[in-house]
Amino acid sequence: MRTNRIQGHGAIGLVLAVTVVLVLVVQTGSTAAATDGREITMGRFVVRCEFSHRSQDDPIVFPRQPGRSHDHTFFGNRSTNASSTPASLREHGRTSCRERGDRSAYWVPTLFVDGRAVEPLRLVAHYFRRTYERVEAFPAGLKMIAGDANARSAQSQRVTSWGCGAPFGPKSFLLVKRSSTIPTCSGARLPYLRLQVNFPGCWDGRRLDSQDHQSHMAYASKGVCPRTHPVEVPALTLFVYYEVSSAASRELASGGHFSGHADFVNAWNPVKLGQRVDGYLNRPIG
């Protein structure tokens, strides 16, 4: 049985940058001391996307092979299917996102409760700056996957985790207790189940994709990208919210609780993405 969808309000959420002195927020959401006394300017902007569709397609892992994949839940570009390319996504501009300049495709494995697919409430995509240096907008056509669809034990919570949250209003930004297994969520404060997937924010500057769909990207460490991946780009974090009650069986289409992952194909309008990056991730303080 599908859950009822809840309609959100507002377009793109624009959040003021803050200056953090001697402390850097890293992918886990914890803090680590900076080693050289520099200041880092942290910024964020947010794109909210409603559920679009489900299918057993994966245009990154199984391009032009419809029905080859496990079941996926798609957000953003409504045309996404096994044959989608960055060019086709840019051409077909219908999107479930409130930011109409974002024609990108976002998808995660479908969540099943007692054997039935759950329609999520929404996706909230956070674009962060997590490096000392200025970030560049994603290159046109960038593809990437975060997380391991084959994981059968807990992945690092730096990459993927479960929690309870609220996708609407200021409570959507609350820090929540993270878990490697699917928790039971209830109560008025954080009533909805939340899957979180963190993408890396460092690019090798050459490849728009790689054989494993991950090695052309890397995570920053204490605000610095590795030399192998010197180009700072937005660090994308996806939050997917579900309204589910306690159930005997809850699992992802990719298997169990631990296989959380997400896919992204950049099909932003490059001018609009550049404006967001410069206006909110690279904005000077003062």
Tab-separated table of C-alpha atoms in Angstrom:
chain	number	residue	atom	x	y	z
A	1	MET	CA	0.000	0.000	0.000
A	2	ARG	CA	1.356	3.391	-0.892
A	3	THR	CA	1.476	6.036	1.772
A	4	ASN	CA	-0.232	9.374	1.228
A	5	ARG	CA	1.958	12.115	-0.110
A	6	ILE	CA	2.220	15.371	1.795
A	7	GLN	CA	2.644	18.539	-0.224
A	8	GLY	CA	5.382	20.939	0.829
A	9	HIS	CA	5.648	24.655	0.328
A	10	GLY	CA	8.282	27.060	-0.871
A	11	ALA	CA	10.763	26.946	-3.680
A	12	ILE	CA	14.482	26.626	-3.168
A	13	GLY	CA	15.603	26.992	0.436
A	14	LEU	CA	18.414	29.500	0.634
A	15	VAL	CA	20.471	29.390	3.773
A	16	LEU	CA	22.973	32.011	4.831
A	17	ALA	CA	26.599	30.995	5.018
A	18	VAL	CA	28.327	31.029	8.385
A	19	THR	CA	31.957	31.320	9.392
A	20	VAL	CA	33.437	28.537	11.478
A	21	VAL	CA	36.714	29.354	13.227
A	22	LEU	CA	39.125	26.473	13.874
A	23	VAL	CA	36.302	23.961	13.532
A	24	LEU	CA	35.146	22.210	10.382
A	25	VAL	CA	31.886	20.350	9.973
A	26	VAL	CA	32.702	17.131	8.128
A	27	GLN	CA	30.526	14.641	6.254
A	28	THR	CA	29.467	12.786	9.390
A	29	GLY	CA	27.997	15.938	10.904
A	30	SER	CA	30.508	15.797	13.743
A	31	THR	CA	33.316	18.301	14.180
A	32	ALA	CA	37.068	18.077	13.708
A	33	ALA	CA	39.687	20.637	14.656
A	34	ALA	CA	41.303	22.452	11.757
A	35	THR	CA	45.063	22.024	11.728
A	36	ASP	CA	46.373	25.312	10.364
A	37	GLY	CA	44.280	28.020	12.012
A	38	ARG	CA	42.519	29.065	8.817
A	39	GLU	CA	38.857	29.944	8.721
A	40	ILE	CA	36.440	28.090	6.512
A	41	THR	CA	33.266	29.639	5.161
A	42	MET	CA	30.453	27.125	5.103
A	43	GLY	CA	27.417	27.623	2.907
A	44	ARG	CA	24.390	25.692	1.734
A	45	PHE	CA	21.464	25.863	-0.593
A	46	VAL	CA	18.561	23.438	-0.707
A	47	VAL	CA	16.407	21.974	-3.478
A	48	ARG	CA	13.159	20.221	-2.577
A	49	CYS	CA	11.819	17.578	-4.956
A	50	GLU	CA	8.617	15.557	-4.871
A	51	PHE	CA	8.384	11.892	-5.803
A	52	SER	CA	8.394	11.394	-9.574
A	53	HIS	CA	8.163	7.689	-10.438
A	54	ARG	CA	9.468	4.182	-9.820
A	55	SER	CA	11.052	1.698	-12.193
A	56	GLN	CA	13.683	-1.032	-12.438
A	57	ASP	CA	15.904	1.206	-14.556
A	58	ASP	CA	19.347	2.608	-13.798
A	59	PRO	CA	20.793	4.812	-16.556
A	60	ILE	CA	24.206	4.969	-14.819
A	61	VAL	CA	24.835	1.291	-13.986
A	62	PHE	CA	22.691	-0.326	-16.713
A	63	PRO	CA	22.377	2.246	-19.513
A	64	ARG	CA	19.919	1.316	-22.289
A	65	GLN	CA	18.913	-1.868	-20.418
A	66	PRO	CA	15.349	-1.262	-19.199
A	67	GLY	CA	14.226	-3.412	-16.281
A	68	ARG	CA	17.736	-4.707	-15.544
A	69	SER	CA	18.128	-3.088	-12.114
A	70	HIS	CA	16.491	-3.480	-8.735
A	71	ASP	CA	13.560	-1.143	-8.159
A	72	HIS	CA	14.409	2.556	-7.856
A	73	THR	CA	12.535	5.610	-6.637
A	74	PHE	CA	13.161	8.667	-8.822
A	75	PHE	CA	13.032	12.394	-8.073
A	76	GLY	CA	13.724	15.419	-10.221
A	77	ASN	CA	13.605	14.908	-13.977
A	78	ARG	CA	10.376	13.096	-14.806
A	79	SER	CA	11.752	11.652	-18.047
A	80	THR	CA	14.470	9.572	-16.354
A	81	ASN	CA	14.641	6.021	-17.674
A	82	ALA	CA	17.238	3.477	-18.727
A	83	SER	CA	18.055	5.418	-21.896
A	84	SER	CA	18.454	8.822	-20.260
A	85	THR	CA	21.603	10.819	-20.899
A	86	PRO	CA	22.632	14.223	-19.564
A	87	ALA	CA	21.630	15.707	-22.930
A	88	SER	CA	18.186	14.082	-22.913
A	89	LEU	CA	17.579	15.197	-19.341
A	90	ARG	CA	18.430	18.794	-20.215
A	91	GLU	CA	16.142	18.598	-23.251
A	92	HIS	CA	13.175	17.191	-21.330
A	93	GLY	CA	12.672	19.867	-18.739
A	94	ARG	CA	9.761	18.570	-16.632
A	95	THR	CA	10.974	18.168	-13.079
A	96	SER	CA	9.449	17.332	-9.711
A	97	CYS	CA	11.808	19.829	-8.050
A	98	ARG	CA	10.678	23.268	-6.953
A	99	GLU	CA	13.789	24.771	-8.554
A	100	ARG	CA	12.879	24.665	-12.249
A	101	GLY	CA	16.469	25.236	-13.300
A	102	ASP	CA	17.338	21.826	-11.850
A	103	ARG	CA	16.560	19.149	-14.441
A	104	SER	CA	18.901	16.666	-12.779
A	105	ALA	CA	17.990	13.075	-12.015
A	106	TYR	CA	18.163	11.803	-8.432
A	107	TRP	CA	17.303	8.261	-7.400
A	108	VAL	CA	17.560	5.805	-4.506
A	109	PRO	CA	16.581	2.138	-4.038
A	110	THR	CA	12.881	1.734	-3.321
A	111	LEU	CA	11.896	1.068	0.280
A	112	PHE	CA	9.550	-1.886	0.832
A	113	VAL	CA	7.413	-2.382	3.939
A	114	ASP	CA	5.840	-5.811	4.316
A	115	GLY	CA	6.591	-6.413	0.651
A	116	ARG	CA	4.916	-3.248	-0.649
A	117	ALA	CA	6.708	-0.275	-2.161
A	118	VAL	CA	6.538	2.946	-0.135
A	119	GLU	CA	6.029	6.234	-1.942
A	120	PRO	CA	8.264	8.785	-0.195
A	121	LEU	CA	7.071	12.134	1.080
A	122	ARG	CA	9.836	14.039	-0.682
A	123	LEU	CA	13.545	14.435	-1.354
A	124	VAL	CA	15.491	17.331	0.152
A	125	ALA	CA	18.831	17.859	-1.615
A	126	HIS	CA	21.386	19.943	0.282
A	127	TYR	CA	24.285	21.429	-1.683
A	128	PHE	CA	27.082	22.182	0.793
A	129	ARG	CA	30.496	23.757	0.666
A	130	ARG	CA	32.851	21.615	2.774
A	131	THR	CA	36.265	22.897	1.671
A	132	TYR	CA	38.509	25.877	2.369
A	133	GLU	CA	38.836	26.807	-1.291
A	134	ARG	CA	36.078	28.176	-3.465
A	135	VAL	CA	33.931	25.514	-5.062
A	136	GLU	CA	33.116	25.193	-8.731
A	137	ALA	CA	29.712	24.238	-10.091
A	138	PHE	CA	29.330	20.634	-11.190
A	139	PRO	CA	30.527	20.112	-14.752
A	140	ALA	CA	27.724	19.486	-17.240
A	141	GLY	CA	26.900	15.796	-17.439
A	142	LEU	CA	28.603	14.692	-14.219
A	143	LYS	CA	27.379	11.291	-13.001
A	144	MET	CA	28.076	9.777	-9.602
A	145	ILE	CA	26.929	7.190	-7.090
A	146	ALA	CA	27.378	7.334	-3.315
A	147	GLY	CA	27.013	4.268	-1.127
A	148	ASP	CA	27.222	0.546	-1.839
A	149	ALA	CA	24.191	-1.249	-3.265
A	150	ASN	CA	25.798	-4.596	-2.415
A	151	ALA	CA	26.506	-3.850	1.251
A	152	ARG	CA	25.232	-6.512	3.637
A	153	SER	CA	26.803	-5.015	6.735
A	154	ALA	CA	26.849	-1.468	8.054
A	155	GLN	CA	28.440	1.133	5.793
A	156	SER	CA	30.246	4.169	7.161
A	157	GLN	CA	27.752	6.733	8.388
A	158	ARG	CA	29.963	9.269	6.690
A	159	VAL	CA	28.298	7.983	3.517
A	160	THR	CA	24.839	6.656	4.360
A	161	SER	CA	22.579	6.302	7.394
A	162	TRP	CA	19.007	6.175	8.640
A	163	GLY	CA	17.296	8.432	11.135
A	164	CYS	CA	14.046	10.145	12.021
A	165	GLY	CA	13.265	13.637	10.799
A	166	ALA	CA	10.747	16.198	9.596
A	167	PRO	CA	10.820	17.218	5.916
A	168	PHE	CA	8.776	20.402	6.256
A	169	GLY	CA	9.691	23.696	7.852
A	170	PRO	CA	12.630	24.488	10.157
A	171	LYS	CA	12.588	21.044	11.798
A	172	SER	CA	13.928	19.568	8.553
A	173	PHE	CA	17.361	20.934	9.487
A	174	LEU	CA	17.508	19.361	12.946
A	175	LEU	CA	20.401	17.033	13.657
A	176	VAL	CA	19.069	13.557	14.325
A	177	LYS	CA	20.496	10.392	15.796
A	178	ARG	CA	21.861	8.278	12.975
A	179	SER	CA	21.604	4.541	12.661
A	180	SER	CA	22.842	1.873	10.275
A	181	THR	CA	19.533	0.033	10.639
A	182	ILE	CA	16.040	1.300	9.941
A	183	PRO	CA	14.593	2.848	13.130
A	184	THR	CA	10.969	3.181	14.180
A	185	CYS	CA	9.970	6.856	14.075
A	186	SER	CA	7.101	8.409	16.008
A	187	GLY	CA	6.154	11.557	17.885
A	188	ALA	CA	5.493	15.117	16.802
A	189	ARG	CA	9.102	16.339	16.710
A	190	LEU	CA	10.735	13.915	14.247
A	191	PRO	CA	7.944	11.663	13.000
A	192	TYR	CA	9.224	10.507	9.612
A	193	LEU	CA	11.792	7.929	8.572
A	194	ARG	CA	14.801	9.496	6.804
A	195	LEU	CA	17.433	7.971	4.541
A	196	GLN	CA	20.573	10.116	4.264
A	197	VAL	CA	23.230	9.704	1.568
A	198	ASN	CA	26.315	11.959	1.404
A	199	PHE	CA	28.115	12.412	-1.906
A	200	PRO	CA	31.789	13.412	-2.139
A	201	GLY	CA	32.724	17.021	-2.912
A	202	CYS	CA	36.040	16.561	-4.739
A	203	TRP	CA	36.359	15.845	-8.470
A	204	ASP	CA	39.391	14.620	-10.420
A	205	GLY	CA	38.833	17.390	-12.978
A	206	ARG	CA	38.865	15.013	-15.948
A	207	ARG	CA	36.188	12.336	-15.952
A	208	LEU	CA	32.427	12.839	-15.887
A	209	ASP	CA	32.033	9.192	-14.845
A	210	SER	CA	34.242	6.191	-14.041
A	211	GLN	CA	33.969	2.427	-14.314
A	212	ASP	CA	32.699	2.054	-10.757
A	213	HIS	CA	30.851	5.403	-10.971
A	214	GLN	CA	32.669	6.563	-7.831
A	215	SER	CA	36.443	6.731	-8.286
A	216	HIS	CA	36.353	10.002	-10.253
A	217	MET	CA	35.081	11.575	-7.016
A	218	ALA	CA	36.529	11.704	-3.473
A	219	TYR	CA	35.613	13.009	-0.030
A	220	ALA	CA	37.393	16.007	1.454
A	221	SER	CA	39.323	15.571	4.695
A	222	LYS	CA	39.260	18.487	7.146
A	223	GLY	CA	38.291	20.885	4.397
A	224	VAL	CA	40.938	19.789	1.879
A	225	CYS	CA	40.499	17.714	-1.277
A	226	PRO	CA	43.097	15.034	-2.038
A	227	ARG	CA	45.702	15.797	-4.701
A	228	THR	CA	44.185	13.123	-6.908
A	229	HIS	CA	40.857	14.978	-6.877
A	230	PRO	CA	41.830	18.655	-6.685
A	231	VAL	CA	38.629	20.315	-7.899
A	232	GLU	CA	36.222	21.392	-5.148
A	233	VAL	CA	32.571	20.980	-6.127
A	234	PRO	CA	29.371	21.106	-4.061
A	235	ALA	CA	29.076	18.269	-1.552
A	236	LEU	CA	25.594	16.928	-2.239
A	237	THR	CA	23.606	15.342	0.600
A	238	LEU	CA	20.247	13.720	-0.100
A	239	PHE	CA	17.558	13.269	2.554
A	240	VAL	CA	14.630	11.050	1.553
A	241	TYR	CA	11.635	11.082	3.897
A	242	TYR	CA	9.024	8.343	4.327
A	243	GLU	CA	5.833	8.058	6.343
A	244	VAL	CA	5.917	4.481	7.624
A	245	SER	CA	4.559	2.837	10.733
A	246	SER	CA	6.242	0.069	12.643
A	247	ALA	CA	6.264	-3.052	10.503
A	248	ALA	CA	7.673	-6.538	10.720
A	249	SER	CA	9.532	-6.261	7.418
A	250	ARG	CA	11.285	-3.156	6.117
A	251	GLU	CA	13.993	-3.395	3.507
A	252	LEU	CA	15.480	-1.692	0.477
A	253	ALA	CA	15.058	-3.077	-3.010
A	254	SER	CA	18.840	-3.475	-3.124
A	255	GLY	CA	18.659	-5.728	-0.050
A	256	GLY	CA	18.181	-5.348	3.703
A	257	HIS	CA	18.877	-2.247	5.772
A	258	PHE	CA	22.525	-1.655	4.905
A	259	SER	CA	22.535	-1.165	1.115
A	260	GLY	CA	21.540	2.512	1.110
A	261	HIS	CA	22.929	4.406	-1.882
A	262	ALA	CA	21.959	7.160	-4.280
A	263	ASP	CA	22.612	8.171	-7.885
A	264	PHE	CA	22.889	11.622	-9.434
A	265	VAL	CA	23.146	12.895	-13.008
A	266	ASN	CA	23.780	16.617	-13.314
A	267	ALA	CA	21.374	18.301	-15.712
A	268	TRP	CA	21.157	21.714	-14.055
A	269	ASN	CA	20.860	24.825	-16.141
A	270	PRO	CA	24.559	25.794	-15.894
A	271	VAL	CA	23.864	29.510	-15.440
A	272	LYS	CA	21.419	28.928	-12.596
A	273	LEU	CA	23.660	26.403	-10.876
A	274	GLY	CA	26.600	28.791	-11.154
A	275	GLN	CA	24.502	31.555	-9.600
A	276	ARG	CA	23.533	29.320	-6.668
A	277	VAL	CA	27.129	28.202	-6.100
A	278	ASP	CA	28.577	31.711	-6.224
A	279	GLY	CA	25.700	33.292	-4.312
A	280	TYR	CA	25.435	30.804	-1.458
A	281	LEU	CA	28.517	28.587	-1.328
A	282	ASN	CA	31.170	31.140	-2.246
A	283	ARG	CA	29.561	34.227	-0.757
A	284	PRO	CA	32.044	36.277	1.272
A	285	ILE	CA	31.218	37.043	4.888
A	286	GLY	CA	31.169	40.603	6.086
